[in-house]
XYZ file of C-alpha atoms in Angstrom:
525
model
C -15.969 38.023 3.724
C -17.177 39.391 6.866
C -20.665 38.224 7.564
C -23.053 40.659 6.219
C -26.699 40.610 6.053
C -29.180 41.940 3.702
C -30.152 45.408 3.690
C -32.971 48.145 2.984
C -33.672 50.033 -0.141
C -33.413 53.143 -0.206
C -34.410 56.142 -3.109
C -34.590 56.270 -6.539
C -32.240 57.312 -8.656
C -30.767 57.373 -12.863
C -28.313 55.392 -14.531
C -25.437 57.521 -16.157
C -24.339 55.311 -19.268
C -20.176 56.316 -19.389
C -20.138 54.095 -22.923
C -23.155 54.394 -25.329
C -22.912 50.583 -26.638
C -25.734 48.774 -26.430
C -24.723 45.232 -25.224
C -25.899 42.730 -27.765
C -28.282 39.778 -26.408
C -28.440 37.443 -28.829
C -27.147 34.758 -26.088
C -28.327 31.764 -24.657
C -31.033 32.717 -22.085
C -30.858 36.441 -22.959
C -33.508 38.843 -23.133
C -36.933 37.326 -23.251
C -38.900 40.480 -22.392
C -41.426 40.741 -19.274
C -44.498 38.360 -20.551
C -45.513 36.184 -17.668
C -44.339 32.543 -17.900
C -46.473 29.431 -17.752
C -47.036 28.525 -14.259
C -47.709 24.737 -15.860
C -45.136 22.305 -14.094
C -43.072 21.085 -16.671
C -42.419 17.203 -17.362
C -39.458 16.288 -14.998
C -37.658 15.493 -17.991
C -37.230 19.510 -18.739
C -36.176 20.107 -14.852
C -34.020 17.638 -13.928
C -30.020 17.478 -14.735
C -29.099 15.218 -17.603
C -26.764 13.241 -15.414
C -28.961 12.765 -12.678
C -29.828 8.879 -11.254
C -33.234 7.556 -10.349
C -32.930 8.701 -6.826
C -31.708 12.164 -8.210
C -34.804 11.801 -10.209
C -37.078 11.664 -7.486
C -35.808 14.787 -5.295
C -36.062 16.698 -8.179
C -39.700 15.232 -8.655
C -40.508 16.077 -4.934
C -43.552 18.437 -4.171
C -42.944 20.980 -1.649
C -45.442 21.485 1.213
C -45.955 25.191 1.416
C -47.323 25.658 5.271
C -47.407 28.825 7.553
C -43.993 29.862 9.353
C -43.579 28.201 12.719
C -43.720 31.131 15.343
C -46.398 33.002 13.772
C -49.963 33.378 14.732
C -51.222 35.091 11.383
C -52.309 37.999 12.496
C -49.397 40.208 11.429
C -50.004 40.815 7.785
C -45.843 41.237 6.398
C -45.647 38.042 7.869
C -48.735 36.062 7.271
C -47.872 36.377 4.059
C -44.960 34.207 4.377
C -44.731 30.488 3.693
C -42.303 27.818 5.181
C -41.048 24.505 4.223
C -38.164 22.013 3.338
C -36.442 19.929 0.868
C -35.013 17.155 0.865
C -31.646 16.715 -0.855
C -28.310 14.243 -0.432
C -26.076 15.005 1.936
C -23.333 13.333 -0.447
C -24.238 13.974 -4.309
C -22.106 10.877 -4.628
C -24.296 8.774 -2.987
C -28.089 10.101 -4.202
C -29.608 7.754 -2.434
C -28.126 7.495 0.870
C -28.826 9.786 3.786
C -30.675 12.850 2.801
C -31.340 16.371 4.778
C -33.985 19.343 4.544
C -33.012 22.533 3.308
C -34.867 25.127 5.141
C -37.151 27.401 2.816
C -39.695 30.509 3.236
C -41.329 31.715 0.222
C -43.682 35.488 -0.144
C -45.964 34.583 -3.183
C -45.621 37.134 -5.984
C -48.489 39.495 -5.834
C -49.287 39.648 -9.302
C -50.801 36.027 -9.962
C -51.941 36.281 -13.220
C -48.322 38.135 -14.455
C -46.172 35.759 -12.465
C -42.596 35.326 -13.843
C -41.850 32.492 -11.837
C -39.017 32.413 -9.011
C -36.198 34.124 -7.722
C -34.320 32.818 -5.587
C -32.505 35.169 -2.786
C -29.514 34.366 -0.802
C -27.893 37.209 1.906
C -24.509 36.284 1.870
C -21.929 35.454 5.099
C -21.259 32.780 4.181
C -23.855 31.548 7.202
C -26.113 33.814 7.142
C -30.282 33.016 6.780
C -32.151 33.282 3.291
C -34.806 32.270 5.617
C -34.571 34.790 7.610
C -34.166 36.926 4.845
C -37.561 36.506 2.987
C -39.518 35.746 6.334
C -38.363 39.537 8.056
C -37.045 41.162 4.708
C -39.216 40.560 2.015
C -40.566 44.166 1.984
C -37.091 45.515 0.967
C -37.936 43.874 -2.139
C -41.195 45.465 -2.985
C -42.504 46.560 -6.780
C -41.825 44.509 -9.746
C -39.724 41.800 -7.844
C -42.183 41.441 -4.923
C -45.374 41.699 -7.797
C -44.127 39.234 -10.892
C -42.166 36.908 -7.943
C -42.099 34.663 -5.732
C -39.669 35.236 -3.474
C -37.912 32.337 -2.222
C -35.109 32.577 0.581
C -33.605 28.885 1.837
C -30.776 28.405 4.341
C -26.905 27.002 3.221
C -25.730 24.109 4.288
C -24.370 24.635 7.799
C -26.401 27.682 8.303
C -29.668 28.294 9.982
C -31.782 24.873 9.730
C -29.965 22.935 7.630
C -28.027 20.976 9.078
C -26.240 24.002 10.857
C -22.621 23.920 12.005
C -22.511 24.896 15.617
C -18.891 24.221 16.874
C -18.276 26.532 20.249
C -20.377 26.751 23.332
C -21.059 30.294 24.261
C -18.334 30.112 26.881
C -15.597 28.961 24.022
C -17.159 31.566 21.664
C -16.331 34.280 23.972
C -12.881 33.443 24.877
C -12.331 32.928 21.106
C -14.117 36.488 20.422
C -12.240 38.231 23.168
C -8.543 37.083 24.092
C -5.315 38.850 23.203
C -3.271 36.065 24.039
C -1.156 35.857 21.038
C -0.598 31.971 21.817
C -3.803 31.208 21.667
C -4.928 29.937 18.095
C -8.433 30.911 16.946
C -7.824 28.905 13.826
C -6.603 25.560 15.971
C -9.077 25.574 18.493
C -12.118 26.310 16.228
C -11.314 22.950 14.000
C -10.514 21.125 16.860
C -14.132 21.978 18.127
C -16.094 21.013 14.993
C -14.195 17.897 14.338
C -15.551 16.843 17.108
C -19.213 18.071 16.836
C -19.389 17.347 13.038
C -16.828 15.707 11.363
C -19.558 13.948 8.679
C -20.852 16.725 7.855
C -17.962 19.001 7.469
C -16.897 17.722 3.423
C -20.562 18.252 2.360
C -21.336 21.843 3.593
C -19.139 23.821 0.389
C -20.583 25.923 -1.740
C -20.202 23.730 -4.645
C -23.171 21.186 -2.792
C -25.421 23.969 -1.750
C -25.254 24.983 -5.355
C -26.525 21.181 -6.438
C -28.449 21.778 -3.682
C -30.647 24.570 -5.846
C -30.745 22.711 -9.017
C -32.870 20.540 -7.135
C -35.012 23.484 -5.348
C -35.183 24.622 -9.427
C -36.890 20.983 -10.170
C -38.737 21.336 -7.991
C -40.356 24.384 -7.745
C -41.154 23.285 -11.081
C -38.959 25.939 -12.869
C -36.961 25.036 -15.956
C -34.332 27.647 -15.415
C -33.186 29.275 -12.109
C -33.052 32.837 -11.540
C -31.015 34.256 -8.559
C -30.453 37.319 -7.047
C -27.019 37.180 -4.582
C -25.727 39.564 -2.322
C -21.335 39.022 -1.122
C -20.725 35.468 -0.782
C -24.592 34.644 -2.428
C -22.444 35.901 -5.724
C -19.874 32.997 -5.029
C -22.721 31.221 -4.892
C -24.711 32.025 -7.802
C -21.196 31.984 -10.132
C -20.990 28.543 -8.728
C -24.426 27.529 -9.849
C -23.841 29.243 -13.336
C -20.621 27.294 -13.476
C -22.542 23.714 -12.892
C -25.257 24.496 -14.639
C -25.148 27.104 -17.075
C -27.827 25.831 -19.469
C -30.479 26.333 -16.270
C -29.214 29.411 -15.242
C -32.052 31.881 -16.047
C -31.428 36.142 -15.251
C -28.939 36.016 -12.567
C -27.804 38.996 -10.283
C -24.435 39.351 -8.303
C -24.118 42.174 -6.040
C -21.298 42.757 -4.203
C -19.164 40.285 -6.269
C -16.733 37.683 -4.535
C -13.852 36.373 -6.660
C -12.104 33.333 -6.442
C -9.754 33.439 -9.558
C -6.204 34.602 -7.189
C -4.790 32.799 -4.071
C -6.495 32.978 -0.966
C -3.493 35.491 0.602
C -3.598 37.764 -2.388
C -7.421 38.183 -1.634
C -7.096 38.616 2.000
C -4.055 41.419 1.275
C -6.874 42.802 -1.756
C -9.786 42.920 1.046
C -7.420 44.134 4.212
C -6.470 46.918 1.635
C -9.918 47.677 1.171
C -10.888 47.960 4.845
C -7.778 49.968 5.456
C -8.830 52.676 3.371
C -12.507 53.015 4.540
C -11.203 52.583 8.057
C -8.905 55.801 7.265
C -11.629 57.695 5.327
C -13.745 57.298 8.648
C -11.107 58.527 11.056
C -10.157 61.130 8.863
C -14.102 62.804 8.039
C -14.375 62.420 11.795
C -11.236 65.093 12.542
C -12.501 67.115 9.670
C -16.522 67.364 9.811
C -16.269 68.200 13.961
C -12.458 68.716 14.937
C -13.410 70.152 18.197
C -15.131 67.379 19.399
C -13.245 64.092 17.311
C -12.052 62.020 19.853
C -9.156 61.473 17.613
C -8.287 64.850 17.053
C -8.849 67.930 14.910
C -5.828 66.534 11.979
C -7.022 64.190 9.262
C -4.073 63.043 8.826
C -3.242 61.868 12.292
C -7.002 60.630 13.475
C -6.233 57.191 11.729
C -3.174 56.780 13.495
C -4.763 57.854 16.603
C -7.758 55.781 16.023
C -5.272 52.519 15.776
C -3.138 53.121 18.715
C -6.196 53.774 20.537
C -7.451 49.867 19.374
C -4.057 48.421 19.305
C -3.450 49.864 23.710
C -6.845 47.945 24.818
C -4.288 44.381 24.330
C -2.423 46.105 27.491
C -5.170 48.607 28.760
C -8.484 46.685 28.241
C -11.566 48.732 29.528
C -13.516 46.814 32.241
C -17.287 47.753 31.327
C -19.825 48.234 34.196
C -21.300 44.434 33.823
C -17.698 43.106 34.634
C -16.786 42.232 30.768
C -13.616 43.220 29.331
C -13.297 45.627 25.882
C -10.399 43.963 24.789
C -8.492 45.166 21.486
C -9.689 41.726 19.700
C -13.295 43.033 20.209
C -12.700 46.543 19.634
C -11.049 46.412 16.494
C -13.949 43.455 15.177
C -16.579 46.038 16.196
C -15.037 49.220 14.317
C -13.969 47.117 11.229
C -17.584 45.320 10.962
C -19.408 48.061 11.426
C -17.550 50.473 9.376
C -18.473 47.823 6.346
C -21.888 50.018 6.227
C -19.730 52.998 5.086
C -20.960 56.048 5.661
C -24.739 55.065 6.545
C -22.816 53.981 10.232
C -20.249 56.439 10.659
C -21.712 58.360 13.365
C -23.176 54.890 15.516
C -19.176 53.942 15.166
C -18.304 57.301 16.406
C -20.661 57.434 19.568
C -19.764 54.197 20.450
C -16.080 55.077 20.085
C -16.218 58.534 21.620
C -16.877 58.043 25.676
C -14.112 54.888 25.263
C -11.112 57.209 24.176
C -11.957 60.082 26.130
C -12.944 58.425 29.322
C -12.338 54.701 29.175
C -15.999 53.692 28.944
C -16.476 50.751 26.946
C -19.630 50.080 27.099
C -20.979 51.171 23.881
C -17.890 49.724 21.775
C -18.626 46.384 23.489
C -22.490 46.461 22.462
C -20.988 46.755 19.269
C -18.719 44.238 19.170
C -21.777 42.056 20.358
C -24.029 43.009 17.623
C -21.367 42.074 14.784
C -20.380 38.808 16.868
C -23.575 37.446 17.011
C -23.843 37.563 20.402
C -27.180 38.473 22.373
C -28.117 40.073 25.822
C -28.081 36.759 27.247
C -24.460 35.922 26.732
C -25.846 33.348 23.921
C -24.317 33.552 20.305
C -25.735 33.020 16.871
C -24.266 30.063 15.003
C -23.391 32.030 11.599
C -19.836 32.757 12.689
C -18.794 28.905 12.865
C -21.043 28.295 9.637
C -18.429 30.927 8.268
C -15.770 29.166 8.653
C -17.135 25.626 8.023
C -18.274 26.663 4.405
C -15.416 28.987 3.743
C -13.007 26.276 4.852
C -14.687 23.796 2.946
C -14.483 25.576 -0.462
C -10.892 26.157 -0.362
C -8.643 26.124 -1.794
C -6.002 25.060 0.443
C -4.501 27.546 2.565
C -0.872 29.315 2.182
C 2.031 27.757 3.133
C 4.573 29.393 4.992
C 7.063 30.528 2.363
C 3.690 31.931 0.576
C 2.930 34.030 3.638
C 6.091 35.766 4.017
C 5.408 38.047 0.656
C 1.955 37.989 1.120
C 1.936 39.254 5.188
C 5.089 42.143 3.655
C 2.504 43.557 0.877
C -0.215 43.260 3.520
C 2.342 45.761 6.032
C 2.725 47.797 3.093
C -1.229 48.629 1.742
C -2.943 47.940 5.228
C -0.180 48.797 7.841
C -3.337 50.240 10.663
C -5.950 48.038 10.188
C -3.302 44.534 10.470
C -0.812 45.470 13.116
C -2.804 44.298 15.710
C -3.010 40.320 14.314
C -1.519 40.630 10.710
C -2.161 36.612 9.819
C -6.024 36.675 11.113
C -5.916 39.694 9.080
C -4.756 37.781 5.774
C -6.458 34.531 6.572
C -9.970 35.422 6.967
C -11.159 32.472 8.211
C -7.833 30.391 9.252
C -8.457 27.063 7.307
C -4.854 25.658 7.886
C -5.978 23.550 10.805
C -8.788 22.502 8.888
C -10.078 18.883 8.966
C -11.309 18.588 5.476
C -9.333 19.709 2.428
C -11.002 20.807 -0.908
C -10.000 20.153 -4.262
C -10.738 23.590 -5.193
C -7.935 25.614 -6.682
C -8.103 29.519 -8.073
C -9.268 29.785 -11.583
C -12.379 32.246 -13.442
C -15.401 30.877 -13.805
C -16.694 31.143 -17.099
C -19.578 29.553 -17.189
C -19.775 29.058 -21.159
C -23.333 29.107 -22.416
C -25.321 30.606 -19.615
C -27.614 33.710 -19.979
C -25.788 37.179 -19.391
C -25.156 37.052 -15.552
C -25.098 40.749 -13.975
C -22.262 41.939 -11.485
C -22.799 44.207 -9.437
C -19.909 46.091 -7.937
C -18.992 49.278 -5.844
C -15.442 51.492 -6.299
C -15.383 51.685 -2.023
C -16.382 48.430 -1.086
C -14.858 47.576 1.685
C -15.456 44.026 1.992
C -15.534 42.594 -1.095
C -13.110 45.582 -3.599
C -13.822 46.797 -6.599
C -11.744 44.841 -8.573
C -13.201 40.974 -7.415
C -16.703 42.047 -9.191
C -14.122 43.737 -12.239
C -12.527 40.335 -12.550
C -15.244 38.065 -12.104
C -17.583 39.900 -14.579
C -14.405 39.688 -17.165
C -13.955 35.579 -16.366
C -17.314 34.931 -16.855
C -18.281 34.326 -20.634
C -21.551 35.958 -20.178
C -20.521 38.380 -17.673
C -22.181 42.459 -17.683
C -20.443 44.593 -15.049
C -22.607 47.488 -13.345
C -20.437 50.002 -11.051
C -21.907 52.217 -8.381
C -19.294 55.010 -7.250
C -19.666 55.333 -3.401
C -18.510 53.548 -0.065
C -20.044 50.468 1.560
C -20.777 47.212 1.333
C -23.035 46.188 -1.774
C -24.973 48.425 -4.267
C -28.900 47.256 -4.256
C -29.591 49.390 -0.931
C -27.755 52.056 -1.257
C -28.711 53.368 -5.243
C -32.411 53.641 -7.144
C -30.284 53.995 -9.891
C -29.172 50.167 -9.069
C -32.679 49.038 -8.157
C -34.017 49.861 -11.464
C -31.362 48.120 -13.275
C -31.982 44.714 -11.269
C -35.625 45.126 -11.434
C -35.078 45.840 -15.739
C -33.137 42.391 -15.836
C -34.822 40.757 -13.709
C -38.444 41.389 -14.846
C -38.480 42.688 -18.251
C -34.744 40.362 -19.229
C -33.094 44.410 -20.021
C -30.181 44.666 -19.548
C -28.126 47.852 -18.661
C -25.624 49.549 -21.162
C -22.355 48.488 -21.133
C -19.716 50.902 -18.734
C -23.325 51.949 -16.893
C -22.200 53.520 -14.013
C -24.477 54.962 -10.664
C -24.136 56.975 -7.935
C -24.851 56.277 -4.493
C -28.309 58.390 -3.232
């Protein structure tokens, strides 16, 4: 998964039940209606995990110190309302009581006190990006009954943001590794190479399976006795994770934009190059037909794709030298269009202005900006960290990556369904990130999760995603014992911002424990 961070609501809209079945909810955890819940700390006994150890025991006992956000003066009232803090968890759940680290937390306070469910906990995706961040800038995306009966609790991943973050390239290193062409050069060498050095100890401990442990304890001790989550792209590997470990304390539990791990890694990277390929052609294509005259790919939507990709694929011979003395080079430009074109049609037309002056006059100045907002990188030449936490967590989930007889098939059905979009670096294409020079292996192999006696977990999932398809939230709502699908019809990445239709669902769930009918399907507003 690319990356992606969390995004605005938008209108309201209705839910279109396709199959009039009520699903029944006479399961574990199932609906409990919206009375508020005691805000009485329960005995540790009811919040910690049966198997835990006496210094398990006493993280989960911890008290957290709620205290104003560092960098804020108060005065600004969306974020005075905003509360920081940490945690204090193992780095090695083997070892309890060895060397511990603080998860980094923020927290908005629901607004109604006195009908306070309890809370929900948030987490943007990436992998690497901030639920800090996320709750401190963002919690207003979330207002009504989430923001009134919640608090709102957004904490940062192991290796992302403040805890403990994985930061592996200087900015010089980042930017040859962003920009070159060189097809000897490998992105997937050099980048282990670099955080073996940096952080080899921490490297086996940053997985998803840890950060998931990790939240039991923030569960403890926020003094809840069952967790309820709300995860956007890789927060839904995440949060099936959690449900897996712990499905007695998993609580009402939203996936949107659903992440499978059940297939090989190659199949998934052929499933989500697919996916890009055809919202990368649906752009081009609307482009030649909506303003033919003026397309800088031409007036045929047939062709414009094809167009569109030689144009990408000539900037490895032709790069564009940009008026600060930077290169466009076709590593960058094809990162920019394919990153921002995740948005569907919400950033066509940025995608096109930026695109427009470099075909028809070889100014690359706007194509680079973009390739610098979707890298991370700021007007200073400095980069955000979130694209080596990527890797690091990604890498340390597993499972272990292709070998080379496994690639041949795998890199022909990837010419075959995704010929544009991969000619220009077909095994970065099908690798997304390049764990084979990896330091740390995982145990992890493909399977469902199932997560047997957990409360009814919802999946969220859109028919043109094109980051995480269709089908990973189809399959992971069918592997999970518990599992309710929700579609919305319509391109992008995610559902929650894009559909009311979707909003009211999650809030129904969420706050009142209603689920929607089964084969419920939205539109896009």
């Amino acid at each position: 998964m690319s990356p992606i961070t969390s995004r605005f609501p938008r209108s309201s809209g209705r839910a279109v039940p396709v199959l009039a079945v009520v699903l029944a909810l006479a399961l574990s955890g199932g609906c409990t209606g919206g009375a508020a819940r005691t805000t009485a700390r329960p005995p540790l006994d009811e919040r910690v995990a049966a198997t835990a150890t006496p210094a398990l025991r006493a993280l989960y006992d911890q008290r957290i110190d709620w205290q104003p956000c560092p960098g804020g003066d108060g005065t600004d009232p969306d974020t005075a309302v905003v509360r920081c803090a940490t945690l204090k968890v193992p780095l090695d759940y083997a070892d309890p009581g060895g060397r511990t680290v603080d998860v980094a937390l923020a927290e908005v306070p629901a607004a109604d006190r006195e009908n306070r469910l309890g809370a929900l906990l948030l987490n943007p995706g990436g992998p690497g990006n901030s639920g800090v961040s996320m709750v401190r800038w963002g919690w207003k995306n979330y207002q009504g009954p989430l923001r009134d009966r919640y608090d709102l609790v957004g904490f940062d991943p192991r290796g992302a943001g403040d805890t403990i973050p994985v930061n592996c390239l200087d900015d010089r290193s980042r930017d040859e590794w962003d920009t070159t062409d060189d097809p000897a050069y490998d992105r997937g060498e050099v980048l282990a190479e670099a955080c073996r050095a940096r952080h080899a100890d921490l490297l086996p401990h940053v997985g998803t399976r840890d950060t998931a442990r990790d939240l039991d304890v923030l569960r403890g001790a926020l003094g809840e006795r069952r967790l309820d989550f709300l995860g956007f792209s890789y927060g839904t590997h995440l949060g099936a994770r959690y449900a897996e470990e712990f499905p007695g304390r998993t609580g009402r539990f939203v996936l949107d934009g659903a992440v499978d791990h059940s297939v090989p890694t190659a199949q998934l990277g052929v499933e989500q190059a697919a996916a890009a390929e055809d919202g990368f052609r649906a752009f081009a294509a609307d482009c030649a037909t909506e303003d033919g005259t003026s397309c800088p790919f031409g007036p045929d939507p047939a062709a414009a794709p094809r167009r569109l990709a030689r144009f990408l694929d000539g900037l490895r011979d032709q790069p564009l030298r940009t008026a600060d003395g930077r290169t466009l080079t076709a590593a960058l430009g094809w990162g920019a269009v394919l990153n921002a074109l995740a948005d569907g049609h919400p950033s066509w037309s940025g995608v096109r202005e930026a695109l427009e002056p470099a075909v028809t006059r070889g100014e690359g100045e706007g194509l680079l900006a973009l390739a610098d907002s979707v890298n991370g990188r700021g007007e200073d030449g400095r980069y955000r960290t979130v694209a080596d936490a990527f890797a690091a967590i990604s890498c340390a989930d597993g499972p272990p990556p292709p070998t080379e007889a496994e690639l041949r098939p795998a890199l022909a059905e990837l010419t075959a369904r995704a010929p544009l979009t991969s000619g220009h670096d077909p095994v970065g294409t099908l690798l997304v990130p390049d764990c084979r020079a990896w330091p740390y292996r995982s145990p992890e192999s493909p399977q469902p999760v199932r997560a047997p006696g957990s409360a009814p977990v919802l999946v969220i999932g859109s028919t043109g995603d094109p980051v995480t398809p269709y089908a990973w939230a189809q399959r992971l709502a069918a592997g999970l014992e518990h599992g309710v699908l929700l579609t919305r019809e319509g391109d992008g990445h995610m559902a929650y911002d894009r559909s009311g239709c979707v909003r009211d669902a999650v809030a129904a769930y969420l706050v009142e424990g209603r689920l929607p009918a089964a084969g419920t399907y939205c539109a896009t507003d």
